[in-house]
Amino acid sequence: MKLKDGHTEVKAPSLTRRYWPVFGWPFTLTVVLVALEAACDVLQPTILARLLDEGVRQGRLDLVLTDAAWMLLVAGIGALFALSRNYFASHISLSCAARIRSDLFRKIVSRPVDKAALDDPDSLLTRLTNDITQVQNFLNGAMRIFFKAPLLAVGAILMASLLDPGLAALLLVIVPLVLGILAFTIGRGFGLFRHVQEQMDRLNTVFREFLTGVRVIKALERGSDEEQRFAKAAGNLAEVNTRALWFMTRVGPMVALLVNLGIVAVLWLGLQSAEAGDFRPGHLIAFVNYMTQILFALMMATNIINSLVRARASASRISEVLNAPGQENPDTEREETDLPHQAAGLEFHRVSFRWPGGTGDVIRDVSFRIEAGEFIGIVGSTGSGKSSLVQLACGFQHPHGGSISRPARSHIAVVPQRVNLFSGTIRSNLLWGHPNADQAQLEQAAEAAGAKEFIDGFPDGWETRVGRGGVTLSGGQKQRLSLARALLRQPGLLILDDSTSAVDSLTEAAIRTALRALPGKPTIVLVAQRIASVAQADRVLVLDEGRLIDLGTHRELSVRCEIYRDIIRSQTGWEADHV
Ligand code: CTP
Ligand code: MG
């Protein structure tokens, strides 16, 4: 996904900077617990060395017993620390993920409409689910073992140096080598895993397109093409994932080889000093123990680096969304009082507009003024810019030239060209328009929108389920529900974008009559294909290729406007002097 609004210009806060103030403290506490646990681990070999070299070798049972008791005690305390950090690790990583998820969702909701239209929904979905899970896994792992690994390594090196500074010099060679390998891995792996997440987006896109277009795909018998597309996307994901994981898996054996070579060297050096007459088996065993602890720590680190690298790639994708521009409080304009809203006018002054990424202006230097309470029709051939004009009038898009004066968004209701119902009941869908509406208001709106009859016809009436798992409504029924939902808001300005195209002419005429009789007499802008739909309007606005050609009554236009007359002629049964 590209969040195309240049947010990268400012240095945006990373996920860590954003959430550290909230989760920093418990996180630090957990890391302290891990440190204490690591301290317990590194004490063990030293106690063991004493037990062997002083207790066993000198045959002193009392020393053996006390050292054994010490070892038991240290192990017990270590286990307690381990238990509590596990609890905190799960708790913190889960609540942090939940927090990020809800912040991310809030940000997506708050995206301004014109910007949000450019966001890739599939990519947002991956970010909201998979990417956050990666971060959560990393956090959990980090608090369990990621910090333990370096602590254990440092502790073991320290204790080993105290035990035998000569042998510890070996570590000065091995440890930097291993650290170099790890640093290189983190750098390279980041790019690889970012690629993996992008392929995941792609797979989601293909799958969702299949789901939403399944009828068309079946109708056009393109099922096998879709299968191929899916197989290709899945194959790509597998390929980049394999490449990334293959890169990561080479690290483990390399580290193991280095450390094991070190152990061989220690044993060899130990043997040399034994031949020189200074043989301390406990000492040697403890040192080898430290080496294995270091090996173990570094191996753990390589494992979790895998998850760190993935999480870093995911975190940057999450940050991109969190740092994208949004409106702090998209709903502040909203108020439910004073219904119906007062009728409001609309004025365009030399407005020009082009779609982001579009090739040319789709609205060109358009000026007009609609008075409060007017009923305005808009006609024009397909692609002439009617819907674009509606988007501008609602404030969903912004002109690059000229100015628009319109009422606040909460006073406008728009019935978009493409109906969008939510899964739920008919009632719940209508309540989106006005959450506090009572049954009488619902019935009134449904009546005016010509929806009451078919709603009452359903066995479940208002509780009929629509959308997923519910009844399948006809195109015209959906349009009428969408209109009823808009009417419930009792707007001051009602905009209908081709909202009765799937309704028969008789029903449509009844709806138009009802619209004119609405309480509060709102300003109505009605975009239509059929001249019949706008013939009764106070004035009609004719658009062609983004230009306002004429604005007048049906009668005036059918005399003076050539384009208007062309439209009339093209619609059989209608003549210029009809009506
Ligand atoms: N357009 C675009 N990007 C969009 C929507 C529209 O580039 N997101 C372009 C279309 O390609 C078209 C022009 O804007 O050339 C006008 O489109 P629109 O306003 O939707 O035309 P309408 O008059 O509404 O067409 P229709 O009657 O088919 O709804
Ligand atoms: Mg349109």
Coordinates of C-alpha atoms and ligand atoms in Angstrom, one line a residue:
M1 CA 0.0 0.0 0.0
K2 CA 1.1 3.5 -0.6
L3 CA -0.4 6.1 1.7
K4 CA 0.0 8.8 -0.9
D5 CA 0.0 11.9 1.1
G6 CA 3.6 12.7 1.6
H7 CA 3.6 11.9 5.3
T8 CA 7.2 10.8 5.0
E9 CA 8.4 14.4 4.8
V10 CA 8.2 14.8 8.5
K11 CA 10.2 12.4 10.7
A12 CA 7.3 10.4 12.1
P13 CA 7.5 8.7 15.5
S14 CA 8.3 5.0 15.5
L15 CA 6.1 2.4 17.2
T16 CA 8.5 2.3 20.1
R17 CA 8.5 6.0 20.7
R18 CA 4.7 6.0 20.5
Y19 CA 4.1 3.2 23.0
W20 CA 7.1 3.4 25.3
P21 CA 5.4 5.8 27.7
V22 CA 2.5 3.4 28.2
F23 CA 4.2 0.0 28.2
G24 CA 7.8 1.1 29.1
W25 CA 7.5 0.5 32.9
P26 CA 6.0 -3.0 32.9
F27 CA 8.4 -3.9 30.1
T28 CA 11.4 -2.7 32.1
L29 CA 10.2 -4.6 35.1
T30 CA 10.0 -7.8 33.1
V31 CA 13.4 -7.3 31.7
V32 CA 14.7 -6.9 35.3
L33 CA 13.1 -10.2 36.2
V34 CA 14.8 -11.8 33.2
A35 CA 18.1 -10.3 34.3
L36 CA 17.8 -11.8 37.8
E37 CA 16.9 -15.1 36.2
A38 CA 20.0 -14.9 34.0
A39 CA 22.1 -14.1 37.1
C40 CA 20.9 -17.3 38.8
D41 CA 21.8 -19.2 35.7
V42 CA 25.4 -17.9 35.5
L43 CA 26.0 -18.5 39.2
Q44 CA 25.5 -22.3 38.9
P45 CA 28.8 -23.4 37.1
T46 CA 30.9 -21.4 39.5
I47 CA 29.3 -23.1 42.5
L48 CA 29.7 -26.4 40.6
A49 CA 33.5 -25.7 40.1
R50 CA 33.9 -25.1 43.9
L51 CA 31.9 -28.2 44.7
L52 CA 34.2 -30.3 42.5
D53 CA 37.5 -28.7 43.1
E54 CA 37.3 -28.1 46.8
G55 CA 34.6 -30.5 48.0
V56 CA 35.1 -33.6 46.0
R57 CA 38.8 -33.4 45.3
Q58 CA 39.6 -32.7 49.0
G59 CA 37.0 -35.3 50.1
R60 CA 35.1 -32.8 52.3
L61 CA 31.5 -33.9 52.4
D62 CA 30.3 -30.8 54.3
L63 CA 31.5 -28.6 51.5
V64 CA 29.8 -30.9 48.9
L65 CA 26.5 -30.7 50.8
T66 CA 26.5 -26.9 51.3
D67 CA 27.4 -26.2 47.7
A68 CA 24.7 -28.7 46.5
A69 CA 22.2 -26.9 48.7
W70 CA 23.3 -23.5 47.3
M71 CA 22.9 -24.9 43.7
L72 CA 19.3 -26.0 44.6
L73 CA 18.4 -22.7 46.2
V74 CA 19.7 -20.7 43.3
A75 CA 17.9 -22.9 40.8
G76 CA 14.6 -22.5 42.8
I77 CA 14.9 -18.7 42.9
G78 CA 15.7 -18.7 39.2
A79 CA 12.5 -20.7 38.5
L80 CA 10.4 -18.2 40.4
F81 CA 11.8 -15.3 38.4
A82 CA 11.1 -17.3 35.2
L83 CA 7.6 -18.0 36.2
S84 CA 6.8 -14.4 36.9
R85 CA 8.4 -13.0 33.8
N86 CA 6.4 -15.4 31.7
Y87 CA 3.2 -14.1 33.1
F88 CA 4.2 -10.5 32.6
A89 CA 5.4 -11.2 29.1
S90 CA 2.1 -12.7 27.9
H91 CA 0.1 -10.0 29.7
I92 CA 2.1 -7.1 28.3
S93 CA 2.4 -8.3 24.8
L94 CA -1.3 -9.1 24.5
S95 CA -2.5 -5.8 25.9
C96 CA 0.0 -3.8 23.8
A97 CA -1.2 -5.6 20.7
A98 CA -4.8 -4.8 21.6
R99 CA -3.9 -1.2 22.2
I100 CA -2.1 -0.9 18.8
R101 CA -4.9 -2.6 17.1
S102 CA -7.6 -0.3 18.4
D103 CA -5.4 2.8 17.7
L104 CA -4.9 1.6 14.2
F105 CA -8.6 1.0 13.7
R106 CA -9.4 4.5 15.0
K107 CA -6.9 6.0 12.7
I108 CA -8.3 4.2 9.7
V109 CA -11.8 5.4 10.6
S110 CA -10.6 8.9 11.0
R111 CA -8.9 9.1 7.6
P112 CA -10.4 11.9 5.6
V113 CA -12.7 10.5 2.9
D114 CA -10.6 11.8 0.0
K115 CA -7.4 10.3 1.4
A116 CA -9.0 7.0 2.5
A117 CA -10.2 6.4 -1.0
L118 CA -6.6 5.9 -2.0
D119 CA -5.7 3.5 0.8
D120 CA -5.5 -0.1 -0.1
P121 CA -8.0 -2.0 2.0
D122 CA -6.3 -5.3 1.7
S123 CA -3.0 -3.9 2.9
L124 CA -4.8 -2.2 5.8
L125 CA -6.3 -5.6 6.7
T126 CA -3.0 -7.3 6.7
R127 CA -1.6 -4.5 8.9
L128 CA -4.4 -4.7 11.3
T129 CA -4.1 -8.5 11.7
N130 CA -0.9 -10.2 10.6
D131 CA 1.5 -7.3 11.1
I132 CA 0.3 -6.6 14.7
T133 CA 0.5 -10.3 15.5
Q134 CA 4.2 -10.2 14.4
V135 CA 4.8 -7.3 16.7
Q136 CA 3.0 -9.1 19.6
N137 CA 5.0 -12.3 19.0
F138 CA 8.2 -10.4 19.1
L139 CA 7.3 -8.5 22.3
N140 CA 6.4 -11.7 24.0
G141 CA 9.6 -13.4 22.9
A142 CA 11.6 -10.3 23.7
M143 CA 10.5 -10.3 27.3
R144 CA 11.0 -14.1 27.6
I145 CA 14.3 -14.8 26.0
F146 CA 15.5 -11.9 23.8
F147 CA 16.9 -9.9 26.7
K148 CA 17.9 -13.0 28.5
A149 CA 20.3 -14.0 25.7
P150 CA 22.7 -11.0 25.9
L151 CA 22.4 -10.9 29.7
L152 CA 23.3 -14.6 29.9
A153 CA 26.1 -14.2 27.4
V154 CA 27.6 -11.1 29.2
G155 CA 27.1 -12.8 32.6
A156 CA 28.7 -16.0 31.4
I157 CA 31.6 -14.1 29.9
L158 CA 32.1 -12.2 33.2
M159 CA 32.0 -15.2 35.4
A160 CA 34.3 -17.2 33.0
S161 CA 36.8 -14.3 33.1
L162 CA 36.7 -14.4 36.9
L163 CA 37.2 -18.2 36.9
D164 CA 40.1 -18.2 34.4
P165 CA 41.2 -14.9 32.7
G166 CA 43.6 -16.9 30.4
L167 CA 40.9 -19.1 28.9
A168 CA 38.5 -16.1 28.7
A169 CA 40.8 -14.4 26.2
L170 CA 39.4 -17.0 23.7
L171 CA 36.0 -15.4 24.1
L172 CA 37.4 -12.1 22.9
V173 CA 37.8 -13.7 19.5
I174 CA 34.6 -15.7 19.3
V175 CA 32.0 -13.3 20.6
P176 CA 32.8 -10.3 18.3
L177 CA 32.7 -12.7 15.3
V178 CA 29.2 -13.9 16.3
L179 CA 27.9 -10.4 16.9
G180 CA 29.1 -9.4 13.5
I181 CA 27.1 -12.3 11.9
L182 CA 24.0 -11.3 13.9
A183 CA 24.2 -7.6 12.9
F184 CA 24.5 -8.5 9.2
T185 CA 21.5 -10.8 9.5
I186 CA 19.3 -8.1 11.0
G187 CA 20.2 -5.7 8.2
R188 CA 19.6 -8.1 5.3
G189 CA 16.6 -9.9 6.8
F190 CA 14.6 -6.6 7.3
G191 CA 14.2 -6.1 3.5
L192 CA 13.4 -9.7 2.9
F193 CA 10.6 -9.8 5.5
R194 CA 9.1 -6.5 4.3
H195 CA 8.8 -8.3 1.0
V196 CA 7.0 -11.2 2.6
Q197 CA 4.4 -8.9 4.1
E198 CA 3.8 -7.2 0.8
Q199 CA 3.2 -10.6 -0.8
M200 CA 0.7 -11.3 2.0
D201 CA -1.2 -8.1 1.0
R202 CA -1.2 -9.3 -2.6
L203 CA -2.7 -12.7 -1.7
N204 CA -5.4 -11.0 0.4
T205 CA -6.2 -8.8 -2.6
V206 CA -6.7 -11.7 -4.9
F207 CA -8.8 -13.6 -2.4
R208 CA -11.0 -10.6 -1.6
E209 CA -11.5 -9.8 -5.3
F210 CA -12.6 -13.4 -5.8
L211 CA -15.1 -13.2 -2.9
T212 CA -16.6 -9.9 -3.9
G213 CA -16.8 -10.8 -7.6
V214 CA -17.7 -14.4 -7.2
R215 CA -20.9 -14.1 -9.2
V216 CA -19.4 -12.2 -12.1
I217 CA -16.5 -14.7 -12.1
K218 CA -18.9 -17.6 -12.3
A219 CA -21.1 -15.9 -14.9
L220 CA -18.1 -15.2 -17.1
E221 CA -16.7 -18.7 -16.4
R222 CA -13.4 -17.3 -15.3
G223 CA -13.0 -19.6 -12.3
S224 CA -9.9 -21.3 -13.5
D225 CA -8.3 -18.0 -14.3
E226 CA -8.9 -17.0 -10.7
E227 CA -7.5 -20.2 -9.5
Q228 CA -4.3 -19.5 -11.4
R229 CA -4.2 -16.0 -10.1
F230 CA -4.5 -17.3 -6.6
A231 CA -2.0 -20.1 -7.1
K232 CA 0.4 -17.5 -8.5
A233 CA 0.0 -15.2 -5.5
A234 CA 0.3 -18.1 -3.1
G235 CA 3.4 -19.3 -4.9
N236 CA 5.0 -15.9 -4.8
L237 CA 4.4 -15.7 -1.0
A238 CA 5.9 -19.1 -0.5
E239 CA 8.9 -18.1 -2.6
V240 CA 9.8 -14.9 -0.8
N241 CA 9.0 -16.5 2.5
T242 CA 11.3 -19.5 1.7
R243 CA 14.0 -17.1 0.6
A244 CA 13.7 -15.1 3.9
L245 CA 13.7 -18.1 6.1
W246 CA 16.5 -19.8 4.3
F247 CA 18.6 -16.7 4.8
M248 CA 17.7 -16.8 8.5
T249 CA 18.4 -20.5 9.1
R250 CA 22.0 -20.2 7.9
V251 CA 22.8 -18.1 11.0
G252 CA 22.2 -20.8 13.6
P253 CA 24.7 -23.4 12.3
M254 CA 27.4 -20.8 11.8
V255 CA 27.1 -19.6 15.4
A256 CA 27.1 -23.2 16.7
L257 CA 30.2 -24.0 14.7
L258 CA 32.1 -21.0 16.1
V259 CA 31.2 -21.7 19.7
N260 CA 31.9 -25.4 19.4
L261 CA 35.3 -24.7 17.9
G262 CA 35.8 -22.5 21.0
I263 CA 34.9 -25.4 23.3
V264 CA 37.4 -27.6 21.5
A265 CA 40.0 -25.0 22.1
V266 CA 39.2 -24.8 25.8
L267 CA 39.5 -28.5 26.2
W268 CA 42.8 -28.5 24.4
L269 CA 44.2 -25.7 26.5
G270 CA 42.9 -27.4 29.6
L271 CA 44.8 -30.6 28.6
Q272 CA 48.0 -28.5 28.1
S273 CA 47.8 -27.1 31.6
A274 CA 47.0 -30.6 33.0
E275 CA 50.2 -31.9 31.4
A276 CA 52.0 -28.9 33.0
G277 CA 50.8 -30.3 36.3
D278 CA 47.9 -28.0 37.1
F279 CA 44.8 -30.1 36.6
R280 CA 41.5 -28.8 38.0
P281 CA 38.6 -30.8 36.5
G282 CA 35.9 -28.7 38.2
H283 CA 37.4 -25.6 36.8
L284 CA 37.5 -27.0 33.3
I285 CA 33.9 -28.4 33.5
A286 CA 32.6 -25.0 34.7
F287 CA 34.4 -23.2 31.9
V288 CA 32.9 -25.6 29.3
N289 CA 29.5 -25.0 31.0
Y290 CA 30.0 -21.2 30.5
M291 CA 30.8 -21.8 26.9
T292 CA 27.6 -23.8 26.4
Q293 CA 25.7 -21.1 28.2
I294 CA 27.1 -18.6 25.8
L295 CA 26.3 -20.9 22.8
F296 CA 22.8 -21.4 24.1
A297 CA 22.3 -17.6 24.6
L298 CA 23.5 -16.8 21.1
M299 CA 21.4 -19.5 19.5
M300 CA 18.4 -18.1 21.3
A301 CA 19.3 -14.7 20.0
T302 CA 19.4 -16.0 16.4
N303 CA 16.0 -17.6 16.8
I304 CA 14.4 -14.4 18.1
I305 CA 16.3 -12.2 15.6
N306 CA 14.1 -13.9 13.1
S307 CA 11.1 -12.5 14.9
L308 CA 12.8 -9.2 15.5
V309 CA 13.4 -8.7 11.8
R310 CA 9.8 -9.6 11.0
A311 CA 8.5 -7.4 13.7
R312 CA 10.6 -4.5 12.5
A313 CA 9.2 -4.8 9.0
S314 CA 5.7 -5.1 10.4
A315 CA 6.2 -2.2 12.9
S316 CA 7.2 0.2 10.1
R317 CA 4.1 -0.8 8.1
I318 CA 1.9 -0.2 11.2
S319 CA 3.6 3.2 11.8
E320 CA 2.9 4.3 8.3
V321 CA -0.8 4.1 9.0
L322 CA -0.6 5.5 12.5
N323 CA 1.4 8.5 11.2
A324 CA -0.8 9.1 8.1
P325 CA -2.9 12.2 8.4
G326 CA -6.3 11.7 10.0
Q327 CA -8.9 14.0 11.5
E328 CA -8.7 14.0 15.3
N329 CA -12.5 13.9 15.8
P330 CA -14.3 13.1 12.6
D331 CA -17.7 13.2 14.3
T332 CA -17.4 16.5 16.2
E333 CA -19.7 18.2 13.7
R334 CA -22.4 15.7 14.5
E335 CA -25.3 16.7 16.7
E336 CA -28.6 15.0 16.9
T337 CA -30.6 18.0 18.2
D338 CA -32.7 20.3 16.2
L339 CA -34.1 17.9 13.7
P340 CA -35.1 18.4 11.0
H341 CA -32.1 20.4 10.0
Q342 CA -32.8 23.7 8.4
A343 CA -32.9 23.8 4.7
A344 CA -29.5 25.0 3.4
G345 CA -28.2 26.3 0.1
L346 CA -25.2 25.3 -1.9
E347 CA -22.9 27.4 -3.9
F348 CA -20.0 26.6 -6.3
H349 CA -17.7 29.4 -7.4
R350 CA -15.5 28.6 -10.3
V351 CA -14.8 25.1 -9.1
S352 CA -12.3 22.9 -10.8
F353 CA -11.4 19.4 -9.7
R354 CA -9.4 16.4 -10.8
W355 CA -9.2 13.0 -9.1
P356 CA -5.9 12.2 -7.4
G357 CA -4.0 10.3 -10.0
G358 CA -6.4 11.2 -12.7
T359 CA -5.3 12.6 -16.1
G360 CA -7.5 15.7 -16.4
D361 CA -10.0 17.9 -14.8
V362 CA -13.4 16.2 -14.5
I363 CA -15.1 19.4 -13.2
R364 CA -14.1 22.5 -15.1
D365 CA -14.8 26.0 -13.9
V366 CA -18.3 25.3 -12.6
S367 CA -20.3 28.0 -10.9
F368 CA -23.9 27.9 -9.7
R369 CA -26.0 28.8 -6.7
I370 CA -28.8 26.7 -5.2
E371 CA -31.2 28.4 -2.8
A372 CA -32.3 26.8 0.4
G373 CA -35.4 24.6 -0.3
E374 CA -34.9 24.3 -4.0
F375 CA -35.4 21.0 -5.8
I376 CA -32.5 20.7 -8.3
G377 CA -32.1 18.0 -11.0
I378 CA -28.7 17.2 -12.5
V379 CA -28.4 15.4 -15.8
G380 CA -25.5 14.6 -18.1
S381 CA -24.2 11.7 -20.0
T382 CA -22.2 9.0 -18.2
G383 CA -18.8 10.1 -17.1
S384 CA -19.8 13.8 -17.4
G385 CA -18.8 14.4 -13.8
K386 CA -22.2 14.2 -11.9
S387 CA -20.9 11.9 -9.1
S388 CA -17.7 13.9 -8.9
L389 CA -19.8 17.0 -8.4
V390 CA -21.7 15.2 -5.6
Q391 CA -18.5 14.2 -3.8
L392 CA -17.4 17.9 -3.9
A393 CA -20.7 19.1 -2.6
C394 CA -20.5 16.7 0.3
G395 CA -17.0 17.7 1.1
F396 CA -15.6 14.2 0.5
Q397 CA -13.3 15.7 -2.1
H398 CA -11.7 19.1 -2.4
P399 CA -11.5 21.3 -5.5
H400 CA -8.1 22.4 -6.7
G401 CA -9.6 25.7 -7.9
G402 CA -12.5 27.8 -6.8
S403 CA -14.5 27.5 -3.7
I404 CA -17.6 25.8 -2.4
S405 CA -19.9 27.0 0.3
R406 CA -22.0 24.2 1.8
P407 CA -23.6 23.4 5.1
A408 CA -21.8 21.4 7.8
R409 CA -21.4 17.8 6.9
S410 CA -23.9 16.7 9.6
H411 CA -26.6 18.7 7.8
I412 CA -26.0 16.9 4.5
A413 CA -27.3 13.4 3.7
V414 CA -26.2 11.7 0.5
V415 CA -27.5 8.6 -1.1
P416 CA -24.5 7.4 -3.1
Q417 CA -24.7 5.8 -6.5
R418 CA -23.3 2.5 -5.1
V419 CA -25.5 1.3 -2.3
N420 CA -23.8 0.1 0.8
L421 CA -25.8 -1.8 3.4
F422 CA -24.2 -3.2 6.5
S423 CA -24.7 -6.7 7.8
G424 CA -27.5 -6.6 10.3
T425 CA -31.3 -6.1 10.2
I426 CA -33.2 -3.7 8.2
R427 CA -33.8 -1.7 11.4
S428 CA -30.2 -1.6 12.3
N429 CA -29.3 -0.4 8.8
L430 CA -31.7 2.4 8.9
L431 CA -30.6 3.4 12.4
W432 CA -27.2 4.2 11.0
G433 CA -28.8 7.4 9.7
H434 CA -30.2 8.4 13.1
P435 CA -29.4 6.2 16.0
N436 CA -32.1 7.6 18.2
A437 CA -35.0 7.4 15.7
D438 CA -38.2 5.8 17.1
Q439 CA -40.5 3.4 15.3
A440 CA -42.7 6.2 13.9
Q441 CA -39.8 8.0 12.4
L442 CA -38.5 4.8 10.9
E443 CA -41.9 4.1 9.3
Q444 CA -42.2 7.6 8.0
A445 CA -38.8 7.5 6.3
A446 CA -39.5 4.0 4.9
E447 CA -42.8 5.3 3.6
A448 CA -41.3 8.3 1.9
A449 CA -38.6 6.2 0.3
G450 CA -41.1 3.7 -1.0
A451 CA -39.7 0.9 1.2
K452 CA -42.5 0.4 3.7
E453 CA -44.5 -2.0 1.5
F454 CA -41.7 -4.5 0.9
I455 CA -40.4 -4.3 4.5
D456 CA -43.9 -5.2 5.8
G457 CA -44.0 -8.0 3.2
F458 CA -41.0 -9.8 4.8
P459 CA -42.0 -12.4 7.4
D460 CA -39.6 -10.9 9.8
G461 CA -40.5 -7.3 8.9
W462 CA -38.1 -4.8 10.4
E463 CA -36.0 -7.5 11.9
T464 CA -35.2 -9.1 8.5
R465 CA -31.5 -9.8 8.3
V466 CA -29.7 -8.3 5.3
G467 CA -26.2 -8.8 4.1
R468 CA -24.1 -11.7 5.2
G469 CA -26.4 -14.6 6.1
G470 CA -29.5 -12.7 5.4
V471 CA -32.0 -12.2 2.6
T472 CA -30.8 -11.0 -0.7
L473 CA -32.5 -7.7 -1.6
S474 CA -33.1 -6.6 -5.2
G475 CA -31.2 -3.6 -6.5
G476 CA -34.3 -1.4 -6.2
Q477 CA -35.0 -2.5 -2.6
K478 CA -31.4 -1.7 -1.6
Q479 CA -31.7 1.7 -3.2
R480 CA -34.9 2.4 -1.3
L481 CA -33.4 1.3 2.1
S482 CA -30.4 3.5 1.4
L483 CA -32.7 6.4 0.7
A484 CA -34.8 5.8 3.8
R485 CA -31.5 5.8 5.9
A486 CA -30.6 9.2 4.5
L487 CA -34.1 10.6 5.1
L488 CA -33.9 9.6 8.8
R489 CA -31.1 12.1 9.2
Q490 CA -33.7 14.8 8.3
P491 CA -30.9 16.7 6.4
G492 CA -30.9 20.3 5.4
L493 CA -29.4 19.3 2.0
L494 CA -30.3 15.9 0.5
I495 CA -28.3 14.6 -2.4
L496 CA -29.4 11.6 -4.4
D497 CA -26.8 10.3 -6.8
D498 CA -28.8 8.2 -9.3
S499 CA -30.4 6.6 -6.3
T500 CA -33.6 5.4 -8.0
S501 CA -32.1 4.0 -11.2
A502 CA -33.2 0.5 -10.2
V503 CA -36.7 1.5 -9.2
D504 CA -39.6 1.4 -11.6
S505 CA -40.9 4.7 -13.0
L506 CA -44.2 4.6 -11.0
T507 CA -42.6 4.0 -7.7
E508 CA -40.0 6.6 -8.5
A509 CA -42.7 9.2 -9.2
A510 CA -44.3 8.4 -5.8
I511 CA -40.9 8.8 -4.1
R512 CA -40.3 12.2 -5.8
T513 CA -43.7 13.4 -4.6
A514 CA -42.9 12.2 -1.1
L515 CA -39.5 14.0 -1.2
R516 CA -41.2 17.3 -2.1
A517 CA -43.5 16.9 0.9
L518 CA -40.7 16.2 3.5
P519 CA -41.0 18.1 6.8
G520 CA -38.5 21.0 6.9
K521 CA -38.6 21.1 3.1
P522 CA -34.8 20.3 2.6
T523 CA -32.9 21.4 -0.4
I524 CA -32.8 18.4 -2.8
V525 CA -30.2 17.7 -5.4
L526 CA -31.2 14.7 -7.6
V527 CA -28.8 13.2 -10.1
A528 CA -30.7 11.2 -12.7
Q529 CA -30.3 9.4 -16.0
R530 CA -34.0 9.8 -17.0
I531 CA -35.3 13.2 -18.0
A532 CA -38.6 12.2 -16.5
S533 CA -36.9 12.1 -13.1
V534 CA -35.9 15.8 -13.2
A535 CA -38.7 17.3 -15.4
Q536 CA -40.6 18.4 -12.3
A537 CA -37.6 19.9 -10.6
D538 CA -37.4 23.6 -9.9
R539 CA -34.3 23.9 -12.0
V540 CA -32.2 21.4 -13.9
L541 CA -28.4 21.6 -14.2
V542 CA -26.9 20.1 -17.4
L543 CA -23.3 18.8 -17.2
D544 CA -21.2 17.8 -20.1
E545 CA -17.5 16.8 -19.9
G546 CA -17.2 18.5 -16.5
R547 CA -18.7 21.8 -17.7
L548 CA -21.9 23.4 -16.6
I549 CA -23.8 23.8 -19.9
D550 CA -27.0 25.3 -18.6
L551 CA -29.1 25.7 -15.5
G552 CA -32.9 26.4 -15.9
T553 CA -36.3 24.9 -15.7
H554 CA -37.2 21.9 -17.8
R555 CA -39.3 24.0 -20.1
E556 CA -36.5 26.6 -20.6
L557 CA -33.9 24.0 -21.3
S558 CA -36.0 22.0 -23.7
V559 CA -36.2 25.1 -25.8
R560 CA -32.7 26.5 -25.5
C561 CA -30.3 23.7 -24.5
E562 CA -29.1 21.5 -27.4
I563 CA -27.5 18.9 -25.2
Y564 CA -30.6 18.7 -23.0
R565 CA -32.7 18.2 -26.1
D566 CA -30.4 15.5 -27.3
I567 CA -30.9 13.6 -24.0
I568 CA -34.6 14.0 -24.4
R569 CA -34.5 12.7 -27.9
S570 CA -32.4 9.7 -26.9
Q571 CA -35.1 8.6 -24.4
T572 CA -37.9 7.1 -26.4
G573 CA -41.4 8.3 -25.7
W574 CA -40.2 11.8 -24.7
E575 CA -40.5 14.8 -26.9
A576 CA -39.2 18.3 -26.2
D577 CA -42.7 19.7 -25.7
H578 CA -44.0 16.8 -23.6
V579 CA -44.8 17.8 -20.0
Ligands
CTP1 N1 -13.2 9.4 -12.1 C1 -11.9 9.2 -11.6 N2 -11.8 8.7 -10.4 C2 -12.8 8.4 -9.6 C3 -14.1 8.6 -10.1 C4 -14.3 9.1 -11.4 O1 -11.0 9.4 -12.3 N3 -12.7 7.9 -8.4 C5 -13.4 10.0 -13.5 C6 -14.1 9.1 -14.4 O2 -13.2 8.3 -15.1 C7 -14.8 10.0 -15.3 C8 -14.9 11.3 -14.5 O3 -14.2 11.1 -13.4 O4 -14.1 10.3 -16.5 C9 -16.4 11.6 -14.1 O5 -16.9 10.5 -13.4 P1 -18.2 10.6 -12.6 O6 -18.3 11.9 -11.9 O7 -18.4 9.4 -11.8 O8 -19.3 10.6 -13.8 P2 -20.9 10.5 -13.7 O9 -21.4 11.6 -14.5 O10 -21.3 10.3 -12.3 O11 -21.1 9.1 -14.5 P3 -22.3 8.0 -14.3 O12 -23.5 8.6 -14.9 O13 -21.8 6.9 -15.1 O14 -22.4 7.8 -12.9
MG2 MG -22.2 8.8 -11.2

